[in-house]
Coordinates of C-alpha atoms in Angstrom, one line a residue:
Chain A
X24 CA 98.8 78.8 67.5
X25 CA 95.4 78.7 69.1
X26 CA 94.4 81.5 66.8
X27 CA 95.3 82.1 63.3
X28 CA 96.2 85.8 63.4
X29 CA 95.4 87.6 60.1
X30 CA 97.1 90.8 59.0
X31 CA 95.4 93.1 56.5
X32 CA 97.8 91.8 53.8
X33 CA 96.1 88.3 54.2
X34 CA 92.7 89.7 53.2
X35 CA 91.8 89.5 49.5
X36 CA 89.5 91.9 47.6
X37 CA 86.6 89.5 47.6
X38 CA 86.4 89.0 51.3
X39 CA 88.5 85.8 51.5
X40 CA 91.8 85.2 53.2
X41 CA 94.9 83.9 51.6
X42 CA 97.8 82.9 53.9
X43 CA 101.2 82.3 52.1
X44 CA 103.9 82.5 54.8
X45 CA 105.8 79.2 55.5
X46 CA 105.4 79.4 59.3
X47 CA 101.6 79.5 59.4
X48 CA 101.4 77.0 56.5
X49 CA 103.5 74.5 58.3
X50 CA 101.6 75.0 61.5
X51 CA 98.3 74.4 59.8
X52 CA 99.6 71.1 58.2
X53 CA 101.7 69.8 61.1
X54 CA 100.0 70.9 64.3
X55 CA 96.4 71.6 63.3
X56 CA 96.6 68.8 60.8
X57 CA 94.0 70.9 59.0
X58 CA 92.2 69.9 55.8
X59 CA 89.8 71.7 53.6
X60 CA 86.4 71.9 55.2
X61 CA 87.8 72.6 58.7
X62 CA 86.5 75.5 60.6
X63 CA 89.4 77.2 62.4
X64 CA 89.6 80.1 65.0
X65 CA 91.0 83.3 63.4
X66 CA 91.3 86.9 64.4
X67 CA 92.1 90.1 62.5
X68 CA 95.1 92.0 63.9
X69 CA 93.6 94.8 66.0
X70 CA 90.1 93.6 65.3
X71 CA 87.6 90.9 66.2
X72 CA 87.9 87.1 66.2
X73 CA 85.7 84.3 65.0
X74 CA 85.7 81.3 62.7
X75 CA 86.9 80.8 59.1
X76 CA 86.4 77.9 56.8
X77 CA 89.6 76.4 55.2
X78 CA 88.8 75.9 51.5
X79 CA 92.3 75.1 50.1
X80 CA 95.5 74.1 51.6
X81 CA 98.6 73.6 49.3
X82 CA 102.4 74.0 49.8
X83 CA 102.1 77.6 48.6
X84 CA 98.9 78.9 50.2
X85 CA 95.9 78.4 52.5
X86 CA 92.5 79.9 51.4
X87 CA 89.9 80.7 53.9
X88 CA 86.4 81.9 53.7
X89 CA 85.5 84.1 56.6
X90 CA 82.6 83.2 58.8
X91 CA 81.1 85.7 61.3
X92 CA 83.9 87.6 63.2
X93 CA 82.0 88.9 66.2
X94 CA 84.0 88.0 69.2
X95 CA 86.1 90.7 70.8
X96 CA 89.6 89.9 72.0
X97 CA 90.1 89.2 75.7
X98 CA 90.5 92.3 77.9
X99 CA 94.1 93.6 78.3
X100 CA 95.9 93.9 81.6
X101 CA 95.8 97.4 83.1
X102 CA 99.6 97.7 83.0
X103 CA 102.5 99.4 81.4
X104 CA 105.5 97.1 81.9
X105 CA 109.0 98.8 82.1
X106 CA 111.5 96.0 81.9
X107 CA 115.2 96.4 82.1
X108 CA 116.5 94.9 78.8
X109 CA 117.1 91.2 79.4
X110 CA 119.7 89.2 77.5
X111 CA 118.4 88.4 74.0
X112 CA 117.0 84.7 74.5
X113 CA 115.3 85.8 77.7
X114 CA 113.9 88.9 76.0
X115 CA 112.3 86.7 73.3
X116 CA 110.7 84.3 75.7
X117 CA 109.6 87.2 78.0
X118 CA 107.9 89.0 75.2
X119 CA 105.9 86.0 74.4
X120 CA 104.9 85.4 78.0
X121 CA 103.8 88.9 78.7
X122 CA 102.0 89.2 75.4
X123 CA 100.1 86.1 76.1
X124 CA 99.2 87.4 79.6
X125 CA 97.7 90.5 78.1
X126 CA 100.3 93.2 78.5
X127 CA 99.8 96.0 75.8
X128 CA 102.5 98.5 76.7
X129 CA 106.1 97.5 77.2
X130 CA 109.1 99.7 77.6
X131 CA 112.5 98.1 77.4
X132 CA 114.9 100.2 79.6
X133 CA 118.6 100.6 80.0
X134 CA 119.9 100.3 83.5
X135 CA 123.3 100.2 85.1
X136 CA 123.4 96.4 85.2
X137 CA 122.1 95.9 81.7
X138 CA 125.0 94.7 79.4
X139 CA 125.4 97.4 76.8
X140 CA 125.9 94.8 74.1
X141 CA 122.3 93.6 74.5
X142 CA 121.2 96.8 72.6
X143 CA 123.1 95.6 69.6
X144 CA 121.2 92.2 69.5
X145 CA 119.2 91.3 66.3
X146 CA 116.4 90.3 68.7
X147 CA 115.7 94.0 69.1
X148 CA 115.0 94.5 65.3
X149 CA 111.4 95.5 64.9
X150 CA 110.6 92.4 62.8
X151 CA 112.0 90.1 65.4
X152 CA 110.1 91.8 68.2
X153 CA 106.9 91.7 66.1
X154 CA 107.5 87.9 65.6
X155 CA 107.5 87.3 69.4
X156 CA 104.5 89.5 70.0
X157 CA 102.5 87.5 67.3
X158 CA 103.5 84.2 68.9
X159 CA 102.1 85.5 72.2
X160 CA 98.9 86.7 70.6
X161 CA 98.4 83.4 68.7
X162 CA 98.9 81.4 71.9
X163 CA 96.4 83.4 74.0
X164 CA 93.9 84.1 71.3
X165 CA 94.3 87.8 71.2
X166 CA 94.4 90.3 68.4
X167 CA 95.8 93.5 70.0
X168 CA 99.5 93.8 69.4
X169 CA 101.4 95.3 72.3
X170 CA 103.3 98.5 71.8
X171 CA 107.1 98.2 72.5
X172 CA 109.3 101.2 73.1
X173 CA 113.1 101.1 73.5
X174 CA 114.4 103.5 76.2
X175 CA 118.2 103.5 76.0
X176 CA 119.0 105.8 78.8
X177 CA 117.9 105.5 82.4
X178 CA 118.2 109.3 83.2
X179 CA 116.2 110.5 80.2
X180 CA 113.6 107.8 81.0
X181 CA 113.5 109.1 84.6
X182 CA 113.3 112.8 83.8
X183 CA 111.3 112.9 80.6
X184 CA 109.1 109.7 80.5
X185 CA 108.5 108.6 84.0
X186 CA 106.5 111.7 85.3
X187 CA 104.0 111.3 82.4
X188 CA 103.7 107.5 83.0
X189 CA 102.9 108.1 86.6
X190 CA 100.3 110.8 85.9
X191 CA 97.5 108.2 85.8
X192 CA 99.2 105.0 87.0
X193 CA 100.3 103.5 90.3
X194 CA 104.0 102.9 90.0
X195 CA 105.4 99.7 91.5
X196 CA 109.1 98.7 91.5
X197 CA 109.7 95.1 92.0
X198 CA 113.0 94.8 93.9
X199 CA 114.3 92.2 96.5
X200 CA 114.5 93.5 99.9
X201 CA 111.8 96.1 99.7
X202 CA 109.7 96.2 102.9
X203 CA 106.3 95.5 101.3
X204 CA 105.2 92.4 99.6
X205 CA 103.7 92.5 96.0
X206 CA 100.1 93.5 96.3
X207 CA 97.4 91.2 95.0
X208 CA 94.4 91.5 92.8
X209 CA 94.5 95.1 92.1
X210 CA 92.4 96.8 89.4
X211 CA 94.2 100.1 89.2
X212 CA 96.2 101.1 86.2
X213 CA 99.8 100.3 87.0
X214 CA 103.3 101.0 85.9
X215 CA 105.3 98.0 86.8
X216 CA 109.1 98.3 86.8
X217 CA 111.2 95.1 86.8
X218 CA 115.1 95.3 87.0
X219 CA 117.7 93.2 85.1
X220 CA 119.4 90.1 86.3
X221 CA 121.3 91.3 89.4
X222 CA 118.6 94.0 90.0
X223 CA 118.4 97.7 89.9
X224 CA 121.4 99.5 91.6
X225 CA 120.5 101.3 94.8
X226 CA 120.7 104.7 93.1
X227 CA 118.2 103.7 90.6
X228 CA 115.8 102.4 93.2
X229 CA 116.1 105.6 95.3
X230 CA 115.3 107.7 92.1
X231 CA 112.2 105.6 91.2
X232 CA 110.9 105.9 94.8
X233 CA 111.6 109.6 94.9
X234 CA 109.6 110.0 91.6
X235 CA 106.6 108.4 93.3
X236 CA 106.9 104.7 92.8
X237 CA 106.3 102.2 95.6
X238 CA 108.9 99.4 96.2
X239 CA 107.7 95.8 96.6
X240 CA 109.2 92.3 96.6
X241 CA 108.1 88.8 95.5
X242 CA 109.6 87.0 98.5
X243 CA 113.1 85.6 99.4
X244 CA 113.6 83.6 96.1
X245 CA 115.6 85.2 93.4
X246 CA 113.8 84.4 90.1
X247 CA 114.8 84.7 86.5
X248 CA 113.3 87.7 84.7
X249 CA 110.9 85.7 82.7
X250 CA 109.7 83.7 85.8
X251 CA 109.5 87.0 87.9
X252 CA 107.6 89.0 85.3
X253 CA 104.9 86.2 84.9
X254 CA 104.7 85.7 88.6
X255 CA 104.3 89.5 89.2
X256 CA 101.6 90.0 86.6
X257 CA 99.7 86.9 87.8
X258 CA 99.7 88.1 91.4
X259 CA 98.9 91.7 90.7
X260 CA 95.9 91.3 88.3
Chain B
X3 CA 123.8 80.7 89.8
X4 CA 123.0 82.9 92.8
X5 CA 124.0 80.1 95.0
X6 CA 126.8 77.6 94.5
X7 CA 125.1 74.4 95.4
X8 CA 127.4 71.8 97.0
X9 CA 126.8 68.1 97.0
X10 CA 128.2 65.8 99.6
X11 CA 130.9 64.7 97.0
X12 CA 132.2 68.3 97.0
X13 CA 133.2 68.2 100.7
X14 CA 136.7 67.1 101.5
X15 CA 137.7 65.3 104.7
X16 CA 139.3 68.4 106.3
X17 CA 136.2 70.6 106.0
X18 CA 137.0 72.2 102.8
X19 CA 135.1 72.2 99.5
X20 CA 136.5 71.1 96.1
X21 CA 134.5 71.8 93.0
X22 CA 135.7 70.1 89.8
X23 CA 132.8 70.0 87.4
X24 CA 133.3 72.1 84.2
X25 CA 129.8 73.8 84.5
X26 CA 130.3 75.3 87.9
X27 CA 134.0 76.2 87.2
X28 CA 133.0 77.9 84.0
X29 CA 130.3 79.8 85.8
X30 CA 132.6 80.9 88.6
X31 CA 135.0 82.2 86.1
X32 CA 132.7 83.8 83.5
X33 CA 129.7 85.0 85.4
X34 CA 130.9 85.5 88.9
X35 CA 134.3 86.6 87.6
X36 CA 135.5 85.1 90.9
X37 CA 139.1 85.3 92.1
X38 CA 140.7 83.9 95.2
X39 CA 139.7 85.9 98.2
X40 CA 136.1 86.2 97.2
X41 CA 133.4 85.4 99.7
X42 CA 130.6 83.5 97.8
X43 CA 127.1 82.3 98.6
X44 CA 127.0 78.5 98.9
X45 CA 124.6 75.9 100.2
X46 CA 124.7 72.2 101.0
X47 CA 122.3 70.0 99.1
X48 CA 119.4 69.4 101.6
X49 CA 121.2 71.5 104.3
X50 CA 121.9 75.1 105.3
X51 CA 123.4 78.0 103.3
X52 CA 126.0 80.6 104.0
X53 CA 129.3 82.0 102.8
X54 CA 132.5 80.3 101.7
X55 CA 135.9 81.8 100.9
X56 CA 137.4 81.0 97.5
X57 CA 141.0 80.0 98.1
X58 CA 142.0 78.6 94.7
X59 CA 140.6 78.7 91.2
X60 CA 142.2 76.8 88.3
X61 CA 141.1 75.2 85.1
X62 CA 140.7 71.9 87.1
X63 CA 139.2 72.9 90.4
X64 CA 137.9 75.6 92.8
X65 CA 138.8 75.2 96.4
X66 CA 136.6 76.9 99.1
X67 CA 137.0 77.3 102.9
X68 CA 133.5 77.2 104.5
X69 CA 132.4 80.1 106.7
X70 CA 129.5 79.7 108.9
X71 CA 126.6 78.0 107.2
X72 CA 123.6 79.0 109.5
X73 CA 121.0 80.2 107.0
X74 CA 118.1 77.9 106.4
X75 CA 116.8 77.6 102.8
X76 CA 113.6 79.6 102.0
X77 CA 110.3 78.0 102.8
X78 CA 108.7 75.7 100.2
X79 CA 105.4 76.2 98.6
X80 CA 102.7 74.0 100.3
X81 CA 101.9 72.2 97.0
X82 CA 102.3 68.8 95.2
X83 CA 102.2 69.7 91.5
X84 CA 100.7 67.1 89.1
X85 CA 101.7 68.2 85.6
X86 CA 100.7 66.3 82.4
X87 CA 104.0 65.6 80.8
X88 CA 104.8 68.5 78.5
X89 CA 107.0 68.2 75.4
X90 CA 110.7 67.9 76.3
X91 CA 112.0 71.5 75.9
X92 CA 109.0 72.8 77.8
X93 CA 109.5 70.2 80.5
X94 CA 113.1 71.4 81.0
X95 CA 112.2 75.0 81.4
X96 CA 109.1 74.3 83.6
X97 CA 111.2 72.1 86.0
X98 CA 113.5 75.1 86.4
X99 CA 110.7 77.6 86.9
X100 CA 108.7 75.5 89.5
X101 CA 111.9 74.5 91.4
X102 CA 112.8 78.2 91.5
X103 CA 109.3 79.1 92.9
X104 CA 109.7 76.5 95.6
X105 CA 107.7 73.4 94.6
X106 CA 109.0 70.2 96.3
X107 CA 106.7 67.5 95.0
X108 CA 106.2 67.0 91.3
X109 CA 104.4 64.2 89.6
X110 CA 104.6 64.1 85.8
X111 CA 101.5 62.4 84.5
X112 CA 100.3 60.7 81.3
X113 CA 97.0 61.9 80.0
X114 CA 95.1 61.4 76.8
X115 CA 96.6 64.4 75.0
X116 CA 100.2 63.7 76.1
X117 CA 102.2 62.5 73.0
X118 CA 103.3 59.0 74.0
X119 CA 106.8 59.7 72.4
X120 CA 107.4 62.3 75.1
X121 CA 107.9 59.4 77.6
X122 CA 111.0 58.3 75.5
X123 CA 112.7 61.7 75.6
X124 CA 116.2 61.7 77.1
X125 CA 115.0 64.8 79.1
X126 CA 113.2 62.3 81.4
X127 CA 116.5 60.5 82.4
X128 CA 117.2 61.0 86.1
X129 CA 120.4 62.9 85.6
X130 CA 118.8 65.3 83.1
X131 CA 115.9 66.0 85.5
X132 CA 118.4 66.4 88.3
X133 CA 120.3 69.0 86.3
X134 CA 117.2 71.2 85.7
X135 CA 116.3 70.9 89.4
X136 CA 119.8 72.0 90.4
X137 CA 119.6 75.1 88.0
X138 CA 116.3 76.0 89.6
X139 CA 117.8 75.8 93.2
X140 CA 120.9 77.7 92.2
X141 CA 118.7 80.4 90.7
X142 CA 116.4 80.8 93.7
X143 CA 119.0 80.2 96.5
X144 CA 117.5 77.0 97.8
X145 CA 119.1 73.8 98.8
X146 CA 116.1 71.3 99.0
X147 CA 115.8 69.3 95.9
X148 CA 112.2 68.5 94.7
X149 CA 111.1 65.0 94.4
X150 CA 110.0 64.1 90.9
X151 CA 107.8 61.0 90.2
X152 CA 106.7 59.7 86.8
X153 CA 103.1 58.5 86.5
X154 CA 102.8 56.9 83.1
X155 CA 99.1 55.8 83.3
X156 CA 96.2 58.1 84.1
X157 CA 93.9 55.4 85.4
X158 CA 96.4 53.9 87.8
X159 CA 97.2 57.5 89.0
X160 CA 93.4 58.2 89.5
X161 CA 92.7 54.9 91.3
X162 CA 95.9 54.3 93.3
X163 CA 97.7 57.6 93.9
X164 CA 95.1 60.4 93.8
X165 CA 93.0 59.2 96.9
X166 CA 96.1 59.2 99.0
X167 CA 97.3 62.7 97.7
X168 CA 93.8 64.1 98.4
X169 CA 93.9 62.8 102.0
X170 CA 95.4 65.9 103.4
X171 CA 95.4 68.3 100.4
X172 CA 92.9 70.6 98.6
X173 CA 92.7 69.3 95.1
X174 CA 92.6 72.0 92.3
X175 CA 92.3 71.2 88.6
X176 CA 93.3 74.1 86.4
X177 CA 91.1 73.8 83.3
X178 CA 89.7 76.5 80.9
X179 CA 86.0 76.9 81.1
X180 CA 85.6 75.8 84.7
X181 CA 83.1 78.1 86.6
X182 CA 85.3 79.3 89.4
X183 CA 88.4 81.5 89.0
X184 CA 91.8 80.3 90.5
X185 CA 91.7 81.2 94.2
X186 CA 94.2 83.6 95.6
X187 CA 96.7 83.6 98.5
X188 CA 95.7 80.3 100.0
X189 CA 97.7 78.7 102.8
X190 CA 96.3 75.2 102.7
X191 CA 98.3 72.2 101.5
X192 CA 97.3 71.9 97.9
X193 CA 97.4 69.3 95.1
X194 CA 97.6 71.3 91.8
X195 CA 96.7 69.4 88.6
X196 CA 97.6 71.0 85.2
X197 CA 96.7 69.5 81.9
X198 CA 98.8 69.2 78.7
X199 CA 98.8 71.6 75.7
X200 CA 95.3 71.1 74.5
X201 CA 94.1 70.4 78.0
X202 CA 92.6 67.5 79.9
X203 CA 89.8 65.7 78.0
X204 CA 86.3 66.0 79.4
X205 CA 86.4 62.4 80.8
X206 CA 89.6 63.1 82.7
X207 CA 88.2 66.3 84.2
X208 CA 85.0 64.5 85.3
X209 CA 87.1 61.8 87.0
X210 CA 89.3 64.3 88.8
X211 CA 86.1 66.3 90.0
X212 CA 84.5 63.0 91.1
X213 CA 87.6 62.1 93.0
X214 CA 87.2 65.3 95.0
X215 CA 89.1 67.9 93.2
X216 CA 87.8 71.5 92.5
X217 CA 87.9 72.9 89.0
X218 CA 89.2 76.4 88.4
X219 CA 90.4 78.5 85.5
X220 CA 93.0 81.3 84.9
X221 CA 90.9 83.4 82.7
X222 CA 90.1 83.6 78.9
X223 CA 93.6 83.4 77.7
X224 CA 95.1 80.1 76.7
X225 CA 98.6 80.0 78.1
X226 CA 101.7 77.8 77.4
X227 CA 102.2 75.2 80.1
X228 CA 105.3 77.0 81.5
X229 CA 103.5 80.3 81.7
X230 CA 100.4 78.8 83.1
X231 CA 102.2 76.9 85.9
X232 CA 104.2 79.9 87.0
X233 CA 101.0 82.1 86.9
X234 CA 99.0 79.6 88.9
X235 CA 101.7 79.1 91.6
X236 CA 102.1 82.9 92.0
X237 CA 98.4 83.5 92.3
X238 CA 97.7 80.5 94.6
X239 CA 100.4 81.1 97.1

């Protein structure tokens, strides 16, 4: 938690901040080892960042007085990430990685090789997803929550969503065996599609290419989804 | 497990392979859903890769007949990674990521901001480290085990090891706030140094720069060690 991310609920009427949830309180005590008088880095969800003075820290609450909040959050990556739904634990970690890296648009997609049971996982509940996004923002010192959409059918995604997404973005499908290597250091708004463990099936790749996406690969090594996504984002942008 | 990694112990005198450990047996049954007659991808530790025919699968053992093993493992990354020892769970995952990405030389280093207790963790036992390296190789289809060295003092590392390591390598220290951005797509043999959560202290950075390393940064965002290392390797090579 390199940033204490404040939600509108944390702000009191008199311009102070009152944090009461056990997770942030424990973190302030055990990791920051904070004591009243400390100046800590805070940010308002969706807003600016700056410093706040800790005025009280008890088992029940932490009180802050806001200093000037005049720092903008770091710029986002120009990417919409479409990720075949990974297994639940991998999803949790991947959401944290990509949020920390600056992704702001995430679509979780069903494909042939996604286990249907993954869609029933409690990790997909809005509050659980929110929790991982917040961890990513706190890690990277960012305040802009990513937008996560669930797309439970490949064909509806292909027919109804993909054409709009490709309107103003360069579509890139990461898939082993494609002839071209992953491009580097591009500035263009990009739609990045990443398959599940085991990959997209051939038909899915064909459909994505026909729809206007370019195929590309990351090399001979088969990477876990969380490693691959981080490696792709870092190489592309 | 995209590759069944065979150790010399698995090879029988008559040129067959006998796998008996519960982890690989469970994986063959539950993930590969293998049955006798299947042709599976195997590799010999430190040697070539190819196919093997599963001839028997019971609760106690799996028997294979080796086909031609004529594929070399994928090329390694030209890097020696010096990593400030992360906390144990992060170490485990980071070892898997960097092994899958092709790192072959890893030094785990003590620095000021490494908690001393981490050096007592069971995750540093040779058998535990070996296990994570094997998982990384099996994931990426590689057979060359990385070499992991523990360097429990910063000053001895600086004075005795670093000069040799920099003899034929470009030294790069990843550290927030350095003036230059992480270079991209370099081919040169590299010594990559990555600090702990909280970073190197100023004195450590100064010493590394004085010794001939170049400083560089990955951007404004503060990343977890496992995310940062993957992002660095993917951007550099």
